[in-house]
Coordinates of C-alpha atoms and ligand atoms in Angstrom, one line a residue:
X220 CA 23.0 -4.8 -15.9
X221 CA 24.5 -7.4 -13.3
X222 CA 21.5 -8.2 -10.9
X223 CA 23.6 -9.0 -8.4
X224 CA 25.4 -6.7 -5.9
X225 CA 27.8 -7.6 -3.6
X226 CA 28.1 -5.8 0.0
X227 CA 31.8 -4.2 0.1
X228 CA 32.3 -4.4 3.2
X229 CA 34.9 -6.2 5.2
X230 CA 33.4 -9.0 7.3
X231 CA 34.2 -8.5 10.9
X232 CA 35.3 -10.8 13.1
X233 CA 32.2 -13.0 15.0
X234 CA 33.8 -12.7 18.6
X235 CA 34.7 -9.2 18.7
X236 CA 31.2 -8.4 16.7
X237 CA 29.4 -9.8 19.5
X238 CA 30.8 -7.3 21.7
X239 CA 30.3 -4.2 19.6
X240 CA 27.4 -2.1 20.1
X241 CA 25.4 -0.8 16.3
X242 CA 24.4 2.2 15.4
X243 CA 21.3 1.8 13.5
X244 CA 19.4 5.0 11.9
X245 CA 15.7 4.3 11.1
X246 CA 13.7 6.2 8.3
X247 CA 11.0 5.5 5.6
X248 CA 8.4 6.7 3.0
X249 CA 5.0 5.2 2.0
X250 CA 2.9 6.7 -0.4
X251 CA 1.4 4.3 -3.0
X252 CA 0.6 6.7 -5.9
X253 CA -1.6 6.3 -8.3
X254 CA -0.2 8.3 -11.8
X255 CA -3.8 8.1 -13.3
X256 CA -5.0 9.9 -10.3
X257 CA -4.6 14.2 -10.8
X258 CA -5.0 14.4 -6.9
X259 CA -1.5 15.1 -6.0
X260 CA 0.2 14.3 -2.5
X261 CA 1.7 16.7 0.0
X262 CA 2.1 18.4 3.0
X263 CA -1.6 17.8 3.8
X264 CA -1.5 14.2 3.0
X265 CA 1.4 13.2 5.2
X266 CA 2.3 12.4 8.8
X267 CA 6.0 12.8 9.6
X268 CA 7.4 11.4 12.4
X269 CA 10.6 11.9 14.2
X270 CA 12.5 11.1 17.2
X271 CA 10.5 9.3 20.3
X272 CA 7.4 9.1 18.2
X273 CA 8.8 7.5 15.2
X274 CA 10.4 5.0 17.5
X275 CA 7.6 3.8 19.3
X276 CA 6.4 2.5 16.1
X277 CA 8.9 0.0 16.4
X278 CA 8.9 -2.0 19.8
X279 CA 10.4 -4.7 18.8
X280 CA 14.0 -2.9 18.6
X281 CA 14.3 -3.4 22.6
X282 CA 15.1 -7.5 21.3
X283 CA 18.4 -5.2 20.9
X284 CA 20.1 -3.9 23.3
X285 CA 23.5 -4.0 22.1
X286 CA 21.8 -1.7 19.0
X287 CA 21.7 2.3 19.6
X288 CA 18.2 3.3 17.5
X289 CA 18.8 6.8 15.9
X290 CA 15.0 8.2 14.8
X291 CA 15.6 9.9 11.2
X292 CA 12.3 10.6 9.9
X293 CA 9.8 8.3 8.5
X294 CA 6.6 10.5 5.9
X295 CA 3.6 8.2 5.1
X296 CA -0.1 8.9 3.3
X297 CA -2.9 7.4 2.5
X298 CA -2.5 6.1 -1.4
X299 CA -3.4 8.8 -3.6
X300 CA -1.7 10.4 -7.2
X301 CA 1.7 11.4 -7.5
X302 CA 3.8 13.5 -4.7
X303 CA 4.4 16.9 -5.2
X304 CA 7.7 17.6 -5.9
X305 CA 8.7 19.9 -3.8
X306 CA 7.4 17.7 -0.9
X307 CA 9.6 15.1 -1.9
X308 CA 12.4 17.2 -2.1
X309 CA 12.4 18.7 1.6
X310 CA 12.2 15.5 2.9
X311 CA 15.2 13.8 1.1
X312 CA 16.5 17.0 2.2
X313 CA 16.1 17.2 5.7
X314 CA 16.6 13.1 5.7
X315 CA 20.5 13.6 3.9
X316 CA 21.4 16.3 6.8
X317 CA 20.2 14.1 9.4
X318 CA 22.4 11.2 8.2
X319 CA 25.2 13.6 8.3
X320 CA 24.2 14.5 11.7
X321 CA 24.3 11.6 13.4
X322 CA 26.8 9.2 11.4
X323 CA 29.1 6.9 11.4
X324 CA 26.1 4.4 11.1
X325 CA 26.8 0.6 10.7
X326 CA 23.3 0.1 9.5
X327 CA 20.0 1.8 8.3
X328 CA 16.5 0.6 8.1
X329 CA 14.1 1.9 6.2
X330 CA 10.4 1.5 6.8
X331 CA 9.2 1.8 3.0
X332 CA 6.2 0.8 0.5
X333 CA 7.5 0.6 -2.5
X334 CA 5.3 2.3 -4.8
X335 CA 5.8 6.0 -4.4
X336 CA 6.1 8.5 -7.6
X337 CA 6.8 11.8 -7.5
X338 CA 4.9 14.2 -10.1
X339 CA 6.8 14.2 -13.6
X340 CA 9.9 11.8 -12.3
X341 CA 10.7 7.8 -12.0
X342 CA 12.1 5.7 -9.7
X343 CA 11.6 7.6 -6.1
X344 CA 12.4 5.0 -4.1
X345 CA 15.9 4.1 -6.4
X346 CA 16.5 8.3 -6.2
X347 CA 15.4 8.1 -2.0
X348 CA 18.0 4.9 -1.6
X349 CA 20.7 6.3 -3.7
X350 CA 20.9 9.3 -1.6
X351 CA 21.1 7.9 1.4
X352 CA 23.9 5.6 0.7
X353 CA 26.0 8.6 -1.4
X354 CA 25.8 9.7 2.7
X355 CA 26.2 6.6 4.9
X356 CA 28.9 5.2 2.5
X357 CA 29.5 1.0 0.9
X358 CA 30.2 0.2 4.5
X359 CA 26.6 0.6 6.1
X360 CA 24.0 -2.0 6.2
X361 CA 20.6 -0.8 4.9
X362 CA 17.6 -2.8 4.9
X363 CA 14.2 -2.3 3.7
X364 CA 10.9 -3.9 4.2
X365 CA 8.4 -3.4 1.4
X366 CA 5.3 -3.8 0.6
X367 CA 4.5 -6.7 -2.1
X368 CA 3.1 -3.7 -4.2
X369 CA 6.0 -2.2 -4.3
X370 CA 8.1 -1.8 -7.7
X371 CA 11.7 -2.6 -7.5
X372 CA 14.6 -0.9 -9.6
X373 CA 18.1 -2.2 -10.6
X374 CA 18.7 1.4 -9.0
X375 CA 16.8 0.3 -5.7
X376 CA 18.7 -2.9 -5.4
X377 CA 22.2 -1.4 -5.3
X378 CA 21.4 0.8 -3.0
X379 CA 20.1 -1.6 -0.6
X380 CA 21.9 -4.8 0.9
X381 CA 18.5 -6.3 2.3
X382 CA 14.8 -6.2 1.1
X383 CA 12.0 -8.3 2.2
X384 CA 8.5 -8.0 1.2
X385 CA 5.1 -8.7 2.7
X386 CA 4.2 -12.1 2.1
X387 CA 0.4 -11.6 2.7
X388 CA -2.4 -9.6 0.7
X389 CA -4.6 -8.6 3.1
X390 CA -0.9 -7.5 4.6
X391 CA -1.2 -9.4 8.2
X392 CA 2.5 -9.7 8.4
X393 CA 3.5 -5.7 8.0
X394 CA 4.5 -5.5 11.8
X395 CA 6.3 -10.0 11.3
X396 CA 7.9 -7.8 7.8
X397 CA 9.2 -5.1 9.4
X398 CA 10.8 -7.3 12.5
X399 CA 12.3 -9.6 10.1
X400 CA 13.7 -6.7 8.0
X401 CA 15.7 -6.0 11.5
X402 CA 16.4 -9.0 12.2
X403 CA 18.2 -9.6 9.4
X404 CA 20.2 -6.5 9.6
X405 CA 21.4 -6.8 13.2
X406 CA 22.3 -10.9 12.5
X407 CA 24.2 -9.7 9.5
X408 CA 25.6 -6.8 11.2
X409 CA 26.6 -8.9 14.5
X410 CA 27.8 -12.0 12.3
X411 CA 29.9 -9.6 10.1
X412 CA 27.8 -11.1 7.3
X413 CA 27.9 -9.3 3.8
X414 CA 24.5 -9.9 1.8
X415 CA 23.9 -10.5 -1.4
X416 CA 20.9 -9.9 -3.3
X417 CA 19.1 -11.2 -6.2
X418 CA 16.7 -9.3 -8.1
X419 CA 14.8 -10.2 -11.1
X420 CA 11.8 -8.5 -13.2
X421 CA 8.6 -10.9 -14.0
X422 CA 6.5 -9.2 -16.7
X423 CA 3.3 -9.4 -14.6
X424 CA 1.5 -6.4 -13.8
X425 CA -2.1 -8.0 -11.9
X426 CA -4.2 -5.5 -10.3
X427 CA -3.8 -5.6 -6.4
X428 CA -7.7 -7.1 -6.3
X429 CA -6.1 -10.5 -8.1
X430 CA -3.2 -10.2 -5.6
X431 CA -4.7 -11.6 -2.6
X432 CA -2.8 -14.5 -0.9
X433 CA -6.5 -15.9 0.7
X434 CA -7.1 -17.8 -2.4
X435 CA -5.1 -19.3 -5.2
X436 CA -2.2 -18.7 -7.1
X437 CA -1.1 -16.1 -4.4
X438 CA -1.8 -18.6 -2.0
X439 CA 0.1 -21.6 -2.9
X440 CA 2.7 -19.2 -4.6
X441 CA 3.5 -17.2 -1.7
X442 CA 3.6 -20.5 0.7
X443 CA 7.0 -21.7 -1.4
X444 CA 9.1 -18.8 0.0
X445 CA 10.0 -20.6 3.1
X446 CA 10.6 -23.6 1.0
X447 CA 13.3 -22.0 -1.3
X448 CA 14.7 -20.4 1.5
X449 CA 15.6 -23.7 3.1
X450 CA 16.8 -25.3 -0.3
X451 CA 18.8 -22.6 -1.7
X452 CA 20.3 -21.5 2.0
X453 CA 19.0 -18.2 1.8
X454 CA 19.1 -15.2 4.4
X455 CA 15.4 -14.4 3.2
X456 CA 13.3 -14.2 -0.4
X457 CA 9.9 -12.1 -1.9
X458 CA 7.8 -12.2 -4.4
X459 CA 5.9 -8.5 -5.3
X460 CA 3.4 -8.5 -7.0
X461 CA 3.9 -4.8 -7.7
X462 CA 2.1 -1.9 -8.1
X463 CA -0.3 -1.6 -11.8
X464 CA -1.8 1.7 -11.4
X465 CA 1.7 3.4 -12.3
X466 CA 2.8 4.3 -15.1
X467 CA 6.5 3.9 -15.3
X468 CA 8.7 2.0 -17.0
X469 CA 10.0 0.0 -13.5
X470 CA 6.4 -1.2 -13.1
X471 CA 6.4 -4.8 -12.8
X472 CA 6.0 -7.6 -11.3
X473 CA 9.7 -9.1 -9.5
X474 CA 11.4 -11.5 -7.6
X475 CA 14.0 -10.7 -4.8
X476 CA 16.8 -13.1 -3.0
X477 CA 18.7 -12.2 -0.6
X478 CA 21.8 -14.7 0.0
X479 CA 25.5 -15.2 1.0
X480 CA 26.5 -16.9 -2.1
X481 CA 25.6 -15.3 -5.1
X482 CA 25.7 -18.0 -7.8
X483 CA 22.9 -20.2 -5.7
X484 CA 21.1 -16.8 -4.7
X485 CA 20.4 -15.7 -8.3
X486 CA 19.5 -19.7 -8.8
X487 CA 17.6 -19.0 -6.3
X488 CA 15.4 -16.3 -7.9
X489 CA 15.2 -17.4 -11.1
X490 CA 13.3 -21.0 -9.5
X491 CA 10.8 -17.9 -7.9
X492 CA 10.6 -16.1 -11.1
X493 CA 9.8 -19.6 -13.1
X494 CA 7.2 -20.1 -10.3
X495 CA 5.5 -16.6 -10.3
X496 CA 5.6 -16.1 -14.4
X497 CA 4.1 -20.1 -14.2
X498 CA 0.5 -18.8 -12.5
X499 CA 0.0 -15.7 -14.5
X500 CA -2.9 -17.3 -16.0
X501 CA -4.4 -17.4 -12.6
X502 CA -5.1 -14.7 -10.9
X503 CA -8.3 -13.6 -10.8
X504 CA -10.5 -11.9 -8.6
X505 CA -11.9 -14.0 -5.5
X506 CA -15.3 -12.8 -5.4
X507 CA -18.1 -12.5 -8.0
X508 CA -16.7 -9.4 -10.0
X509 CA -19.6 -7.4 -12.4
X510 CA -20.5 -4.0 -13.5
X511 CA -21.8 -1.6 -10.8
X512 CA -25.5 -2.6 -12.2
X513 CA -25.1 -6.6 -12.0
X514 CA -23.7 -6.2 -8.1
X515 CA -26.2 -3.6 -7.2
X516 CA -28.9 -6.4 -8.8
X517 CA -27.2 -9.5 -7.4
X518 CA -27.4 -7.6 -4.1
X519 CA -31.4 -7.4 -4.2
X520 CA -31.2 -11.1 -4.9
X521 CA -29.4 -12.6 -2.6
X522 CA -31.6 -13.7 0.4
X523 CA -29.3 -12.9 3.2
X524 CA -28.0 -9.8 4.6
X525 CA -25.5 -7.6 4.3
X526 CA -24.1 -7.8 0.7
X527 CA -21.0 -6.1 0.6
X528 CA -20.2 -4.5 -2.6
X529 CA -16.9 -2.8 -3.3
X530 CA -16.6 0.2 -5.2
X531 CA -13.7 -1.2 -6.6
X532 CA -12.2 1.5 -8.8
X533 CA -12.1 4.5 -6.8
X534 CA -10.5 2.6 -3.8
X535 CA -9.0 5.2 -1.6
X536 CA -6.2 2.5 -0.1
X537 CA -4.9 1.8 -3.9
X538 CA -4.8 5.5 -4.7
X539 CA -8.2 6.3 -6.1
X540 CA -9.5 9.7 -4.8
X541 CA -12.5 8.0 -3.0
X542 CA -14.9 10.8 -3.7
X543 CA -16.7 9.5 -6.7
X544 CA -20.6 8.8 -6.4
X545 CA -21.2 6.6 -9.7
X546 CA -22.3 3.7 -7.4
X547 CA -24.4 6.0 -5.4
X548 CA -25.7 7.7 -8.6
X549 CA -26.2 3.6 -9.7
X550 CA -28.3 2.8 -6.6
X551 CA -30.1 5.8 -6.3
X552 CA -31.4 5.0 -10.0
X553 CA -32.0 1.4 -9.1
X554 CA -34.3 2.5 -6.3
X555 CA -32.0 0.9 -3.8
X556 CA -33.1 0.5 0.0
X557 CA -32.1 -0.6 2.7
X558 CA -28.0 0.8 1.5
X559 CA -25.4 2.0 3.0
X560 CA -22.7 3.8 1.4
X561 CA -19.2 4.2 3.4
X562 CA -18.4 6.8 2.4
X563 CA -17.5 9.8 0.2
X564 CA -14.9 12.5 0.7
X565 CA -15.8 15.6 0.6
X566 CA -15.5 18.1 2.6
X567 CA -17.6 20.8 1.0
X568 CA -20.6 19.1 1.4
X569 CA -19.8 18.0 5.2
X570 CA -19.9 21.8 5.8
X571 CA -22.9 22.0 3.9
X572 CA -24.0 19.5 6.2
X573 CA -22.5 21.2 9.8
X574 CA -24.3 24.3 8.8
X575 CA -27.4 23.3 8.1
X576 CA -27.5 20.9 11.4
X577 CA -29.1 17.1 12.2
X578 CA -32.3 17.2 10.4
X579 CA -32.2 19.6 8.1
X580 CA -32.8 19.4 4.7
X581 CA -29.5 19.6 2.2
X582 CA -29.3 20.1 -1.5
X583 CA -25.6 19.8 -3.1
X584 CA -23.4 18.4 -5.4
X585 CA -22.0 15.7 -3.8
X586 CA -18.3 14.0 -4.4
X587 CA -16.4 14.3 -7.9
X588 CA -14.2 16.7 -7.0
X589 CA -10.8 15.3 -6.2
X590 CA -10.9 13.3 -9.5
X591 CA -13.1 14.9 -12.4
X592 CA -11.0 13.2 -14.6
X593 CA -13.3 9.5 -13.7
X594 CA -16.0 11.1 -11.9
X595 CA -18.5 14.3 -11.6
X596 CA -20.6 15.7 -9.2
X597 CA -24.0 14.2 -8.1
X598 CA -26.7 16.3 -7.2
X599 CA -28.4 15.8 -4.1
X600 CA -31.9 16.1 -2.3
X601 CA -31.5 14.7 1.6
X602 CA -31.5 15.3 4.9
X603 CA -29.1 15.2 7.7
X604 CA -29.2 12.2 9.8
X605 CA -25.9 12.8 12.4
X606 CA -23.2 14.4 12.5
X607 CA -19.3 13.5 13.7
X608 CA -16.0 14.8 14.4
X609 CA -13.5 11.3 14.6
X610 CA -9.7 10.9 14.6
X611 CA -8.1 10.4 11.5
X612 CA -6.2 8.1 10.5
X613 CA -8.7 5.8 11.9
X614 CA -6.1 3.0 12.5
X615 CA -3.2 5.1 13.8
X616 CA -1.2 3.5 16.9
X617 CA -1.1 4.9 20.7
X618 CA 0.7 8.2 20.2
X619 CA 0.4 9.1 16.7
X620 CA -0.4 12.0 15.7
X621 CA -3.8 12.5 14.8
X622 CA -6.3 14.9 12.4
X623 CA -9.8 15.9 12.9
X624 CA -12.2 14.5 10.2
X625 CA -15.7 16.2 10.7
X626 CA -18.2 13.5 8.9
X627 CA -22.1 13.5 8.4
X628 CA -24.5 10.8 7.7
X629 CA -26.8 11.6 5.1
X630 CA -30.2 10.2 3.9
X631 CA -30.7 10.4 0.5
X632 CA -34.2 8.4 -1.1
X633 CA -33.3 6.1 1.9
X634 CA -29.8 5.2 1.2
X635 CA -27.9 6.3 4.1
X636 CA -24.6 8.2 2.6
X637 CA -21.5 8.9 4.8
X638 CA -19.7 12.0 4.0
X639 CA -16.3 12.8 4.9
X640 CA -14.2 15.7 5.5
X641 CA -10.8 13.0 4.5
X642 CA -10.5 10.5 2.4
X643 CA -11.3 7.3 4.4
X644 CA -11.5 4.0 4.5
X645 CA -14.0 1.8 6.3
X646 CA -11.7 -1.6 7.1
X647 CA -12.8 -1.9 10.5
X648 CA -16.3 -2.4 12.4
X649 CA -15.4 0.9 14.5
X650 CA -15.4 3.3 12.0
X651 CA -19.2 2.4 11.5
X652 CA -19.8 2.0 14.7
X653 CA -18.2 5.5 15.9
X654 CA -20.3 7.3 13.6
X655 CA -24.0 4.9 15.4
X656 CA -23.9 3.0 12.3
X657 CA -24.5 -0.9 12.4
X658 CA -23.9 -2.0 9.0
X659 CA -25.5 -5.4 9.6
X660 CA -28.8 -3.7 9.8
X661 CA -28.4 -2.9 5.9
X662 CA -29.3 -5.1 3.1
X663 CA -27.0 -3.3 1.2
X664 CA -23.2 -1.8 2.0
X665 CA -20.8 0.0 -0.4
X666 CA -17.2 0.1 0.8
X667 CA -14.0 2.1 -1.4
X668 CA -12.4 -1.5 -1.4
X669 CA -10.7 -3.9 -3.3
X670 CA -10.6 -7.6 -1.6
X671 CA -12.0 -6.4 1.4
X672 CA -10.3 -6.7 4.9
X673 CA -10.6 -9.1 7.3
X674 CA -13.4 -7.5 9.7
X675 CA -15.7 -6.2 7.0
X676 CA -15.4 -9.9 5.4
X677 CA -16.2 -11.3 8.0
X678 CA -19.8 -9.0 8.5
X679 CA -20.6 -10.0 5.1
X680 CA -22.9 -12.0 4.2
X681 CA -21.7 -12.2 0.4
X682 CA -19.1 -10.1 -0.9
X683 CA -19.2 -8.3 -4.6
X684 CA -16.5 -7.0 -6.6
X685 CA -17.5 -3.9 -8.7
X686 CA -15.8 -2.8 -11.9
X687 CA -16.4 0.8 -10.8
X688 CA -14.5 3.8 -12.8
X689 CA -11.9 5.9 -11.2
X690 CA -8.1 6.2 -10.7
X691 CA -7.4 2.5 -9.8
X692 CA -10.3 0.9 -12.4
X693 CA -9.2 -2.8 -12.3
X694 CA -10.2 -3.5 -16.0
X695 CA -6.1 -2.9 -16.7
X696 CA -6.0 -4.2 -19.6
X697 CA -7.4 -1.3 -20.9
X698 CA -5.5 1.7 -19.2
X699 CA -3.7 4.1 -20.8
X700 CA -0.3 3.0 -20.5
X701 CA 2.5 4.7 -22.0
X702 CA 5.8 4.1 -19.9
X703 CA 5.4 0.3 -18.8
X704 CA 8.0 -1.8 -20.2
X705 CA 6.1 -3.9 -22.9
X706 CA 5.6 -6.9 -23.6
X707 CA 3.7 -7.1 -20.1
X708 CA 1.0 -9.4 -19.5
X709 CA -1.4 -9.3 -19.4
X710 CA -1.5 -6.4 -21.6
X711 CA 0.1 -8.1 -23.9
X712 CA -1.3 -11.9 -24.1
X713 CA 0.3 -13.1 -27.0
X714 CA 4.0 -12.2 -26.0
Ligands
ZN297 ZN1 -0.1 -3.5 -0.6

């Protein structure tokens, strides 16, 4: 298939463009799913937003006042499995009749991750795209901005006439991404420019862990992309690393360029392709990495205090369920002290927990729900050391709309255990504090986490990577593919 797709539009004319006022419609999805996970997404697991709050995401579109913003509708989770179907299918329902609605359109952009999968289907994002251009026409703009563990199709990339990716793993540039997306858009759009993009494959699949751009070869890799810009004249140029824990056959590692001349935009990805398939050897994980039994026991060793260990595999932001207890089954075992572990989903127990009240004495089974398939229940003797109702998400921006999650801190042999209604992350020092946690106090933290974030980095003292089981387990090398394209490294060493 011809990677390269030319925009069919007429180009206007500069002076007149100038002039014009755009019409701009503004959508997205983001689920990154997980098809080893059995916990599907839905209705539950989503927050839609439309109209005024769906544009106040988005504050950098007043840079454009000769653009008329039309809110669509926009339907993000939390990673987890595979959508449910019928989810999926209202949306790109109501989405088609509201581009019908409001068109003509002389642009769209689209507020994506890259990494969604609906249950029993491929290629969401290529089916999402595809509709949306059967209704806005060749003649509309549309632009995406994507997540660098997003998966790109041949179907994605003719649908679209602009895609950039996050260029940073933690993603500090997701708000500098999505403004450069529209950027993009509205210089094309005002210039009369018609994009061309670039997109090639790079059998790599590296688990997200290995992906960070804090240390090396994501680092020094990543830091070329304004480099090849400049020499190969580009409008703009990613590098995704792409999403491992799904099993379909678009799952890879790519390269995107997006151009005005085709020929040196296509030379253009191939020189980031060469580059990216150059460093596969590379990645690596940043931290010590070990069994849950070597970090818990490196932990204990280490002088000063807090350790953070991440529970790696059942990391709730790369689609594991969060709810497994093998660590805390691990530590409890070990005759841990001093521990905190943050946390596990389960709302059963944390109305096992509201019932019985602060102080009382609980006995339940305790996470392994959500995913039996890589974990089971652990029974537990404790008792109830506070309880919480806080906003969820936690990081949700002014206006959002907002859940409650009811959690309770539990004490268990003297590990303190934080149970929650939703699956949660702990990326910032508020969600411990909010529940009268200090988690420097501990000798010992447990986070569902991969590379961990900035903030809880920086209140470690060291920081341990553990090969925990679950949905996302990063020993990849040994998951039960079926679907990926093969030969993939590094599945597939030898190729
Ligand atoms: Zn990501």
């Amino acid at each position: 298939m011809n990677p390269i797709k030319d925009h069919k539009g007429e180009p206007a004319n500069p002076s007149t463009a100038l002039a014009k006022r755009f019409h701009i419609g503004v959508a997205g999805l983001s689920c990154e799913c997980c098809t080893f996970s059995p916990l599907l997404s839905g209705e539950r697991d989503f927050m839609v937003s439309v109209g005024a709050e769906l544009l106040a995401n988005y504050g950098f579109f007043a840079d454009y006042p000769d653009v008329d913003f039309t809110p669509l509708r926009r339907a993000r989770a939390l990673p987890g499995g595979p959508i449910e179907p019928a989810f999926y299918d209202r949306f790109k329902q109501q989405l088609r009749g509201e581009l019908a609605a409001h068109a003509p359109w002389d642009g769209i952009y689209l507020d994506m991750h890259g990494a969604a999968n609906v249950y029993g289907r491929d290629d969401v994002e290529g089916d999402m795209l595809a509709a949306i251009r059967a209704v806005v026409g060749p003649d509309c703009l549309i632009a995406a901005s994507y997540d660098l563990h997003g998966n790109v199709s041949e179907r994605v990339i003719d649908s679209l006439d602009i895609l950039t990716a996050y260029r940073t793993a933690p993603h500090l540039d997701w708000l500098e991404t999505q403004e450069r997306a529209c950027a993009l858009l509205v210089r094309c759009l005002r210039e009369g420019l018609a994009p061309s993009m670039a997109f090639l494959p790079v059998p790599i699949l590296v688990p997200g862990e290995q992906s960070s751009t804090e240390f090396e070869p994501a680092a020094g890799l990543y830091a070329t992309i304004p480099q090849v810009i400049t020499d190969y004249q580009l409008l703009d140029a990613s590098i995704l690393i792409g999403y491992v824990w799904a099993d379909e056959p678009r799952a890879t590692g790519s390269v995107v360029a997006v151009g005005l001349d085709a020929a040196r935009t296509r030379a253009a990805a191939s020189d980031l392709a060469q580059q990216f398939w150059a460093v596969r050897e590379q990645f690596q994980f940043g931290v010590t990495a070990g069994s849950v039994e070597e970090c818990i026991q490196l932990a204990r060793q280490t002088p000063s205090s807090p350790v953070v260990i991440s529970d790696s595999g059942d990391n709730p932001t790369a689609g594991g369920a969060g709810d497994i207890p093998f660590v805390l089954a691990r530590l409890l075992a070990l005759g841990a002290e001093a521990t905190l572990v943050a946390g596990i989903a389960d709302a059963e127990a944390v109305t096992v927990c509201v019932q019985a009240g602060v102080g009382a004495t609980i006995s339940l089974p305790l996470g392994g729900k959500l995913d039996p398939i890589h974990g089971q229940p652990l029974l537990i003797n404790g008792t109830v050391v506070s309880l919480h109702t806080v906003p969820w998400p936690a990081n949700a921006k002014p206006g959002a709309t907002v859940m409650p999650n009811r959690v309770a801190v539990i004490n268990v042999q003297g590990v303190h255990v934080v149970i929650t209604e939703r699956r949660t992350p702990f990326h910032q020092m508020t969600d411990f504090t909010q529940l009268d946690l200090d988690p420097t106090h501990y000798k010992i933290v447990v986070v569902k986490m991969g590379y961990l974030v900035p903030e809880v980095d920086q209140m470690a003292k060291r920081a341990l990577l553990a090969l925990s089981p679950g949905a996302v387990n990063q020993d990849i090398e040994h998951l039960p593919f079926k679907r990926i394209q093969r030969p993939m490294f590094p599945m597939d060493r030898a190729m």
